Amino acid sequence: MTATKRPAPAVPGGRPSDEDPVRVSFRRYAGVRTRVLEVGAPEAEQPAARRSLRRRAAAPHVRPATPRLVLLHGYCDSADTWRPALEQLAAAGIPAVAVDLPGFGDAQPLRPGPMLPQLDAFTTAVVREQAVLGSVVLAGNSLGGTMCLRAAQNSRLPISGVVSIAAPGFVDSWLIRTVARYPLPLRLYSSLPVPVPGFLVRKVAEQVVPRLLYADSGAADATQVQRFTALFPDYRATKSRLEEARQLVAELADAYRLDSVEVPLLVVACGKDKLVTAASGRQLHTLVPHSRLLVREDWGHCPQLDDPVEISELLTYFAASAVRTTQAKRAAATASEAVSEDTAAG
């Protein structure tokens, strides 16, 4: 697969600036064509590397130790939410990819039917691709956090660690509970005989989005806000997203089997999160006793937008620690099996 690089932006004097460290390509996972943002050594783009990938895939027990971050976004978001953090990771030499989940960004749409199983299959395919290049550490925000936790429940997946940031489905805010109950105001909106004008929908979205995503709406990046408001161009699109959100919230009621999570887990809870309360992160930490909990009172629902520098450092340190822990556990398990076999033979 060949990455499509964006042209370097011009600087005063007509000279190009430094090349964008984030490579953009389109790939297919579990039958879904999607966009991939990637930083780090582009070994997967070289023919020799592709042959190496096939050889490693045939021997999955031989896995490089270098941590590779796989970043998943939230509902109605895209891989672009991770771009500021990817730029920081690129500067630190940390390989990472962010993907558009099915139904969002430039990915193909979800098929009719349950959403989470489709997202599971997609996440599994991404993890398996990246695992032949290094030890995978999954990190996800909101719905992405849910998909990371569900992937961690699958013991067959080659995952060395998981970071769950503001994953819903534990102790959610009034807004998510409102969507789940589908109260009268939302029913009335969905049944309006005359569609709300598109310009009015967009105007409301421009006011609401920064308050929902950022700790401080006044510091919201206009480009990031525009990405979200573009998802609600008119009444029909907004109604469709609302129905989709209701389905997703219903599926979250039975989304987790946390007693199956054995890999290192970092739970990030955000004190200014207006969608998933910090109590939700604390509850998740309680349900997975070996997990670590970080509560940041100054972060909102998308801390990768609030503070990409600190988020990238957090992911880097946790990934290195998680890989060491997982490798030590695997080595201990292998040694234990060898001792058992020797004992049985004796």
CSV table of C-alpha atoms in Angstrom, one decimal:
chain,number,residue,atom,x,y,z
A,1,MET,CA,0.0,0.0,0.0
A,2,THR,CA,1.3,3.4,-0.9
A,3,ALA,CA,0.7,6.3,1.4
A,4,THR,CA,-0.6,9.5,-0.2
A,5,LYS,CA,1.5,12.4,1.2
A,6,ARG,CA,0.0,15.8,1.5
A,7,PRO,CA,2.0,18.6,-0.1
A,8,ALA,CA,4.1,20.6,2.3
A,9,PRO,CA,2.4,24.0,3.0
A,10,ALA,CA,4.2,27.1,1.7
A,11,VAL,CA,5.9,29.6,3.9
A,12,PRO,CA,6.7,33.3,3.3
A,13,GLY,CA,9.1,33.6,0.4
A,14,GLY,CA,7.6,30.7,-1.6
A,15,ARG,CA,9.7,28.0,0.0
A,16,PRO,CA,8.1,24.8,1.2
A,17,SER,CA,8.0,24.2,5.0
A,18,ASP,CA,9.1,20.9,6.6
A,19,GLU,CA,7.3,17.9,5.2
A,20,ASP,CA,4.2,16.9,7.1
A,21,PRO,CA,5.3,13.9,9.3
A,22,VAL,CA,1.8,12.4,9.1
A,23,ARG,CA,1.4,10.1,6.1
A,24,VAL,CA,-2.1,9.5,4.7
A,25,SER,CA,-3.2,6.3,2.9
A,26,PHE,CA,-6.3,4.3,2.3
A,27,ARG,CA,-6.4,0.6,3.3
A,28,ARG,CA,-9.0,-2.1,3.7
A,29,TYR,CA,-9.7,-3.8,7.0
A,30,ALA,CA,-12.4,-6.5,7.4
A,31,GLY,CA,-13.8,-5.5,4.0
A,32,VAL,CA,-14.0,-1.8,4.9
A,33,ARG,CA,-12.0,0.8,3.0
A,34,THR,CA,-10.8,3.5,5.3
A,35,ARG,CA,-8.3,6.3,5.7
A,36,VAL,CA,-5.1,5.7,7.8
A,37,LEU,CA,-2.9,8.4,9.4
A,38,GLU,CA,0.5,7.1,10.2
A,39,VAL,CA,3.8,8.2,11.7
A,40,GLY,CA,7.1,6.4,12.2
A,41,ALA,CA,9.3,4.4,9.9
A,42,PRO,CA,7.3,3.6,6.8
A,43,GLU,CA,8.6,0.0,6.5
A,44,ALA,CA,5.1,-1.4,5.6
A,45,GLU,CA,5.3,0.7,2.4
A,46,GLN,CA,8.4,-1.0,1.0
A,47,PRO,CA,8.2,-4.2,-1.1
A,48,ALA,CA,10.8,-6.0,1.0
A,49,ALA,CA,9.0,-5.1,4.1
A,50,ARG,CA,5.7,-6.5,2.7
A,51,ARG,CA,7.4,-9.8,2.1
A,52,SER,CA,8.7,-9.6,5.7
A,53,LEU,CA,5.2,-9.0,6.9
A,54,ARG,CA,4.0,-12.2,5.2
A,55,ARG,CA,6.8,-14.2,6.8
A,56,ARG,CA,6.1,-12.8,10.2
A,57,ALA,CA,2.4,-13.3,9.8
A,58,ALA,CA,3.1,-17.0,9.2
A,59,ALA,CA,5.0,-17.2,12.5
A,60,PRO,CA,2.9,-14.9,14.8
A,61,HIS,CA,4.8,-16.0,18.0
A,62,VAL,CA,7.9,-14.1,16.7
A,63,ARG,CA,6.9,-10.5,17.4
A,64,PRO,CA,9.1,-7.4,17.5
A,65,ALA,CA,9.3,-5.7,20.8
A,66,THR,CA,9.0,-2.1,19.6
A,67,PRO,CA,5.7,-0.5,20.8
A,68,ARG,CA,3.3,0.6,18.1
A,69,LEU,CA,0.4,2.7,19.1
A,70,VAL,CA,-3.0,2.1,17.4
A,71,LEU,CA,-5.3,5.1,18.0
A,72,LEU,CA,-9.1,4.9,17.8
A,73,HIS,CA,-11.5,7.9,17.8
A,74,GLY,CA,-14.9,8.4,19.2
A,75,TYR,CA,-18.5,8.6,17.9
A,76,CYS,CA,-19.0,11.2,15.1
A,77,ASP,CA,-15.2,11.8,15.1
A,78,SER,CA,-12.4,10.7,12.8
A,79,ALA,CA,-8.7,9.9,12.8
A,80,ASP,CA,-8.0,13.7,12.5
A,81,THR,CA,-8.7,14.0,16.2
A,82,TRP,CA,-5.3,12.3,16.8
A,83,ARG,CA,-3.4,14.4,14.3
A,84,PRO,CA,-1.9,16.9,16.9
A,85,ALA,CA,-0.8,13.9,19.0
A,86,LEU,CA,0.6,12.1,16.0
A,87,GLU,CA,2.8,15.1,15.2
A,88,GLN,CA,4.2,14.9,18.7
A,89,LEU,CA,4.7,11.1,18.5
A,90,ALA,CA,6.5,11.6,15.1
A,91,ALA,CA,8.9,14.1,16.7
A,92,ALA,CA,9.6,11.6,19.4
A,93,GLY,CA,10.2,8.7,16.9
A,94,ILE,CA,7.2,6.7,18.1
A,95,PRO,CA,5.4,4.6,15.4
A,96,ALA,CA,1.6,5.1,15.5
A,97,VAL,CA,-1.4,4.8,13.3
A,98,ALA,CA,-4.9,6.4,13.6
A,99,VAL,CA,-7.8,5.1,11.5
A,100,ASP,CA,-11.2,6.3,10.6
A,101,LEU,CA,-13.7,3.8,12.1
A,102,PRO,CA,-16.4,2.4,9.8
A,103,GLY,CA,-19.2,5.0,9.4
A,104,PHE,CA,-17.0,8.0,10.2
A,105,GLY,CA,-14.4,10.2,8.5
A,106,ASP,CA,-13.5,8.8,5.1
A,107,ALA,CA,-14.3,5.2,6.0
A,108,GLN,CA,-17.1,3.3,4.2
A,109,PRO,CA,-20.4,3.2,6.1
A,110,LEU,CA,-21.5,0.7,8.6
A,111,ARG,CA,-23.9,-2.0,7.4
A,112,PRO,CA,-27.4,-2.4,8.8
A,113,GLY,CA,-27.6,-4.3,12.0
A,114,PRO,CA,-25.6,-4.2,15.3
A,115,MET,CA,-22.7,-1.7,15.2
A,116,LEU,CA,-20.3,-3.1,17.8
A,117,PRO,CA,-19.6,-6.5,16.1
A,118,GLN,CA,-18.7,-4.7,12.9
A,119,LEU,CA,-16.4,-2.3,14.8
A,120,ASP,CA,-14.9,-5.4,16.6
A,121,ALA,CA,-14.0,-7.1,13.3
A,122,PHE,CA,-12.5,-3.8,11.9
A,123,THR,CA,-10.4,-3.3,15.1
A,124,THR,CA,-9.2,-6.9,15.1
A,125,ALA,CA,-8.0,-6.5,11.5
A,126,VAL,CA,-6.0,-3.3,12.3
A,127,VAL,CA,-4.4,-4.9,15.3
A,128,ARG,CA,-3.3,-8.0,13.4
A,129,GLU,CA,-1.8,-5.9,10.7
A,130,GLN,CA,0.2,-3.7,13.1
A,131,ALA,CA,1.2,-6.7,15.3
A,132,VAL,CA,3.6,-8.0,12.7
A,133,LEU,CA,5.5,-4.7,12.9
A,134,GLY,CA,5.7,-4.5,16.6
A,135,SER,CA,4.0,-4.9,20.0
A,136,VAL,CA,0.6,-3.2,19.7
A,137,VAL,CA,-0.7,-0.9,22.4
A,138,LEU,CA,-4.3,0.2,21.7
A,139,ALA,CA,-5.5,3.7,22.8
A,140,GLY,CA,-9.0,5.0,22.2
A,141,ASN,CA,-11.2,8.0,23.1
A,142,SER,CA,-14.9,7.6,23.9
A,143,LEU,CA,-16.3,5.0,21.5
A,144,GLY,CA,-12.6,4.2,20.6
A,145,GLY,CA,-12.1,3.5,24.3
A,146,THR,CA,-15.0,1.0,24.2
A,147,MET,CA,-13.5,-0.7,21.2
A,148,CYS,CA,-10.1,-0.9,22.9
A,149,LEU,CA,-11.7,-2.6,26.0
A,150,ARG,CA,-13.6,-5.0,23.8
A,151,ALA,CA,-10.4,-5.9,21.9
A,152,ALA,CA,-8.6,-6.5,25.2
A,153,GLN,CA,-11.4,-9.0,26.1
A,154,ASN,CA,-10.2,-11.2,23.2
A,155,SER,CA,-7.2,-13.2,24.6
A,156,ARG,CA,-6.3,-14.3,21.1
A,157,LEU,CA,-5.5,-10.8,19.9
A,158,PRO,CA,-1.8,-9.8,20.1
A,159,ILE,CA,-2.2,-6.7,22.3
A,160,SER,CA,0.4,-5.6,24.9
A,161,GLY,CA,-1.7,-2.9,26.6
A,162,VAL,CA,-4.7,-0.7,26.4
A,163,VAL,CA,-5.5,3.0,27.2
A,164,SER,CA,-9.2,3.7,27.6
A,165,ILE,CA,-10.0,7.5,27.6
A,166,ALA,CA,-13.6,8.4,28.6
A,167,ALA,CA,-15.1,5.1,27.5
A,168,PRO,CA,-18.9,5.3,27.9
A,169,GLY,CA,-21.2,2.6,29.4
A,170,PHE,CA,-20.3,2.8,33.1
A,171,VAL,CA,-21.5,6.0,34.8
A,172,ASP,CA,-22.5,8.3,31.9
A,173,SER,CA,-23.6,11.9,31.9
A,174,TRP,CA,-27.2,13.1,31.7
A,175,LEU,CA,-26.8,13.8,28.0
A,176,ILE,CA,-26.0,10.1,27.1
A,177,ARG,CA,-28.8,8.9,29.5
A,178,THR,CA,-31.1,11.4,27.7
A,179,VAL,CA,-30.3,9.9,24.3
A,180,ALA,CA,-30.8,6.4,25.7
A,181,ARG,CA,-34.3,7.3,27.0
A,182,TYR,CA,-35.3,9.1,23.8
A,183,PRO,CA,-37.4,11.7,25.7
A,184,LEU,CA,-40.2,13.8,24.3
A,185,PRO,CA,-38.1,16.7,22.9
A,186,LEU,CA,-35.9,14.3,20.8
A,187,ARG,CA,-39.0,12.4,19.6
A,188,LEU,CA,-40.6,15.7,18.6
A,189,TYR,CA,-37.4,16.8,16.7
A,190,SER,CA,-37.3,13.5,14.8
A,191,SER,CA,-41.0,13.8,13.9
A,192,LEU,CA,-41.1,17.4,12.7
A,193,PRO,CA,-43.1,17.6,9.5
A,194,VAL,CA,-41.0,20.5,8.3
A,195,PRO,CA,-37.2,20.0,8.4
A,196,VAL,CA,-35.2,22.4,10.4
A,197,PRO,CA,-33.2,24.6,8.0
A,198,GLY,CA,-29.7,23.4,7.4
A,199,PHE,CA,-28.1,26.8,8.3
A,200,LEU,CA,-29.8,26.7,11.7
A,201,VAL,CA,-28.7,23.1,12.4
A,202,ARG,CA,-25.1,24.1,11.6
A,203,LYS,CA,-25.3,27.2,13.7
A,204,VAL,CA,-26.4,25.2,16.8
A,205,ALA,CA,-23.7,22.6,16.2
A,206,GLU,CA,-21.1,25.4,16.0
A,207,GLN,CA,-22.1,26.5,19.5
A,208,VAL,CA,-22.6,23.1,21.1
A,209,VAL,CA,-19.6,21.1,19.8
A,210,PRO,CA,-16.8,23.1,21.5
A,211,ARG,CA,-18.7,22.9,24.8
A,212,LEU,CA,-19.0,19.1,24.6
A,213,LEU,CA,-15.5,18.2,23.4
A,214,TYR,CA,-13.2,20.7,25.1
A,215,ALA,CA,-12.5,21.5,28.7
A,216,ASP,CA,-12.5,25.2,27.7
A,217,SER,CA,-14.7,25.9,24.7
A,218,GLY,CA,-12.9,29.2,24.2
A,219,ALA,CA,-9.7,27.4,23.4
A,220,ALA,CA,-11.3,25.1,20.8
A,221,ASP,CA,-9.5,24.8,17.5
A,222,ALA,CA,-11.7,26.1,14.7
A,223,THR,CA,-10.5,23.4,12.2
A,224,GLN,CA,-11.4,20.6,14.7
A,225,VAL,CA,-14.8,22.1,15.4
A,226,GLN,CA,-15.5,22.4,11.7
A,227,ARG,CA,-14.9,18.7,11.3
A,228,PHE,CA,-17.6,17.9,13.7
A,229,THR,CA,-20.1,20.4,12.5
A,230,ALA,CA,-19.7,19.1,9.0
A,231,LEU,CA,-21.3,15.9,10.2
A,232,PHE,CA,-24.5,17.8,10.8
A,233,PRO,CA,-25.1,19.7,7.5
A,234,ASP,CA,-28.8,19.4,7.6
A,235,TYR,CA,-31.9,18.1,9.4
A,236,ARG,CA,-31.8,14.7,7.7
A,237,ALA,CA,-28.2,14.0,8.6
A,238,THR,CA,-28.8,15.1,12.2
A,239,LYS,CA,-31.8,12.9,12.6
A,240,SER,CA,-29.8,9.9,11.2
A,241,ARG,CA,-26.9,10.5,13.6
A,242,LEU,CA,-29.4,10.7,16.5
A,243,GLU,CA,-31.0,7.4,15.6
A,244,GLU,CA,-27.5,5.9,15.3
A,245,ALA,CA,-26.5,7.2,18.7
A,246,ARG,CA,-29.6,5.7,20.3
A,247,GLN,CA,-28.7,2.3,18.8
A,248,LEU,CA,-25.1,2.6,20.0
A,249,VAL,CA,-26.1,3.6,23.6
A,250,ALA,CA,-28.4,0.5,23.7
A,251,GLU,CA,-25.6,-1.8,22.6
A,252,LEU,CA,-23.3,-0.4,25.3
A,253,ALA,CA,-25.6,-1.9,27.9
A,254,ASP,CA,-24.0,-5.3,27.2
A,255,ALA,CA,-20.7,-4.2,25.7
A,256,TYR,CA,-18.2,-5.4,28.3
A,257,ARG,CA,-16.8,-8.6,29.8
A,258,LEU,CA,-14.1,-7.0,31.8
A,259,ASP,CA,-13.1,-10.1,33.8
A,260,SER,CA,-11.5,-11.2,30.5
A,261,VAL,CA,-9.1,-8.2,30.4
A,262,GLU,CA,-5.7,-9.4,31.4
A,263,VAL,CA,-3.3,-7.0,29.6
A,264,PRO,CA,-2.1,-3.8,31.3
A,265,LEU,CA,-4.9,-1.2,31.2
A,266,LEU,CA,-4.6,2.6,31.8
A,267,VAL,CA,-8.0,4.3,32.5
A,268,VAL,CA,-8.0,8.0,31.8
A,269,ALA,CA,-10.9,10.0,33.4
A,270,CYS,CA,-11.5,13.7,32.7
A,271,GLY,CA,-12.9,16.1,35.3
A,272,LYS,CA,-14.4,18.5,32.7
A,273,ASP,CA,-15.9,15.8,30.5
A,274,LYS,CA,-19.6,16.7,29.8
A,275,LEU,CA,-20.4,13.4,28.0
A,276,VAL,CA,-18.7,10.7,30.1
A,277,THR,CA,-18.2,11.6,33.8
A,278,ALA,CA,-15.0,11.0,35.7
A,279,ALA,CA,-17.0,8.6,37.9
A,280,SER,CA,-17.2,6.4,34.8
A,281,GLY,CA,-13.4,6.0,34.7
A,282,ARG,CA,-13.3,5.3,38.4
A,283,GLN,CA,-15.9,2.6,38.0
A,284,LEU,CA,-14.0,1.0,35.2
A,285,HIS,CA,-10.8,1.1,37.3
A,286,THR,CA,-12.7,-0.7,40.1
A,287,LEU,CA,-14.0,-3.4,37.7
A,288,VAL,CA,-10.5,-4.1,36.4
A,289,PRO,CA,-8.4,-4.3,39.7
A,290,HIS,CA,-5.0,-4.5,38.0
A,291,SER,CA,-5.7,-1.3,35.9
A,292,ARG,CA,-4.1,2.0,36.6
A,293,LEU,CA,-6.2,5.2,36.9
A,294,LEU,CA,-5.3,8.7,35.8
A,295,VAL,CA,-7.9,11.4,36.7
A,296,ARG,CA,-7.2,14.8,35.1
A,297,GLU,CA,-9.6,17.5,36.4
A,298,ASP,CA,-8.5,20.0,33.7
A,299,TRP,CA,-9.3,17.8,30.7
A,300,GLY,CA,-12.5,17.5,28.7
A,301,HIS,CA,-14.0,14.7,26.7
A,302,CYS,CA,-11.3,14.8,24.1
A,303,PRO,CA,-8.0,15.4,25.9
A,304,GLN,CA,-6.1,14.6,22.7
A,305,LEU,CA,-7.5,18.0,21.6
A,306,ASP,CA,-7.1,19.8,25.0
A,307,ASP,CA,-3.5,18.7,25.5
A,308,PRO,CA,-1.9,16.7,22.7
A,309,VAL,CA,1.6,17.1,24.1
A,310,GLU,CA,0.8,15.6,27.4
A,311,ILE,CA,-1.4,12.9,25.9
A,312,SER,CA,1.4,11.8,23.5
A,313,GLU,CA,3.9,11.6,26.4
A,314,LEU,CA,1.4,9.6,28.5
A,315,LEU,CA,0.9,7.1,25.6
A,316,THR,CA,4.6,6.8,25.0
A,317,TYR,CA,5.5,6.0,28.6
A,318,PHE,CA,2.6,3.7,29.2
A,319,ALA,CA,3.3,1.8,25.9
A,320,ALA,CA,6.9,1.1,26.9
A,321,SER,CA,5.8,0.0,30.4
A,322,ALA,CA,3.0,-2.2,29.1
A,323,VAL,CA,5.2,-4.0,26.6
A,324,ARG,CA,7.8,-4.7,29.3
A,325,THR,CA,5.1,-6.1,31.6
A,326,THR,CA,3.4,-8.2,28.9
A,327,GLN,CA,6.7,-9.6,27.7
A,328,ALA,CA,7.7,-10.5,31.3
A,329,LYS,CA,4.4,-12.3,31.9
A,330,ARG,CA,4.8,-14.2,28.6
A,331,ALA,CA,8.3,-15.2,29.5
A,332,ALA,CA,7.2,-16.4,32.9
A,333,ALA,CA,4.4,-18.4,31.4
A,334,THR,CA,6.8,-20.0,28.9
A,335,ALA,CA,9.2,-20.9,31.7
A,336,SER,CA,6.4,-22.4,33.8
A,337,GLU,CA,5.2,-24.5,30.9
A,338,ALA,CA,8.8,-25.8,30.3
A,339,VAL,CA,9.1,-26.7,34.0
A,340,SER,CA,5.8,-28.6,33.9
A,341,GLU,CA,6.8,-30.5,30.8
A,342,ASP,CA,10.2,-31.4,32.3
A,343,THR,CA,8.4,-32.6,35.5
A,344,ALA,CA,5.9,-34.7,33.5
A,345,ALA,CA,8.8,-36.2,31.5
A,346,GLY,CA,10.7,-37.1,34.6
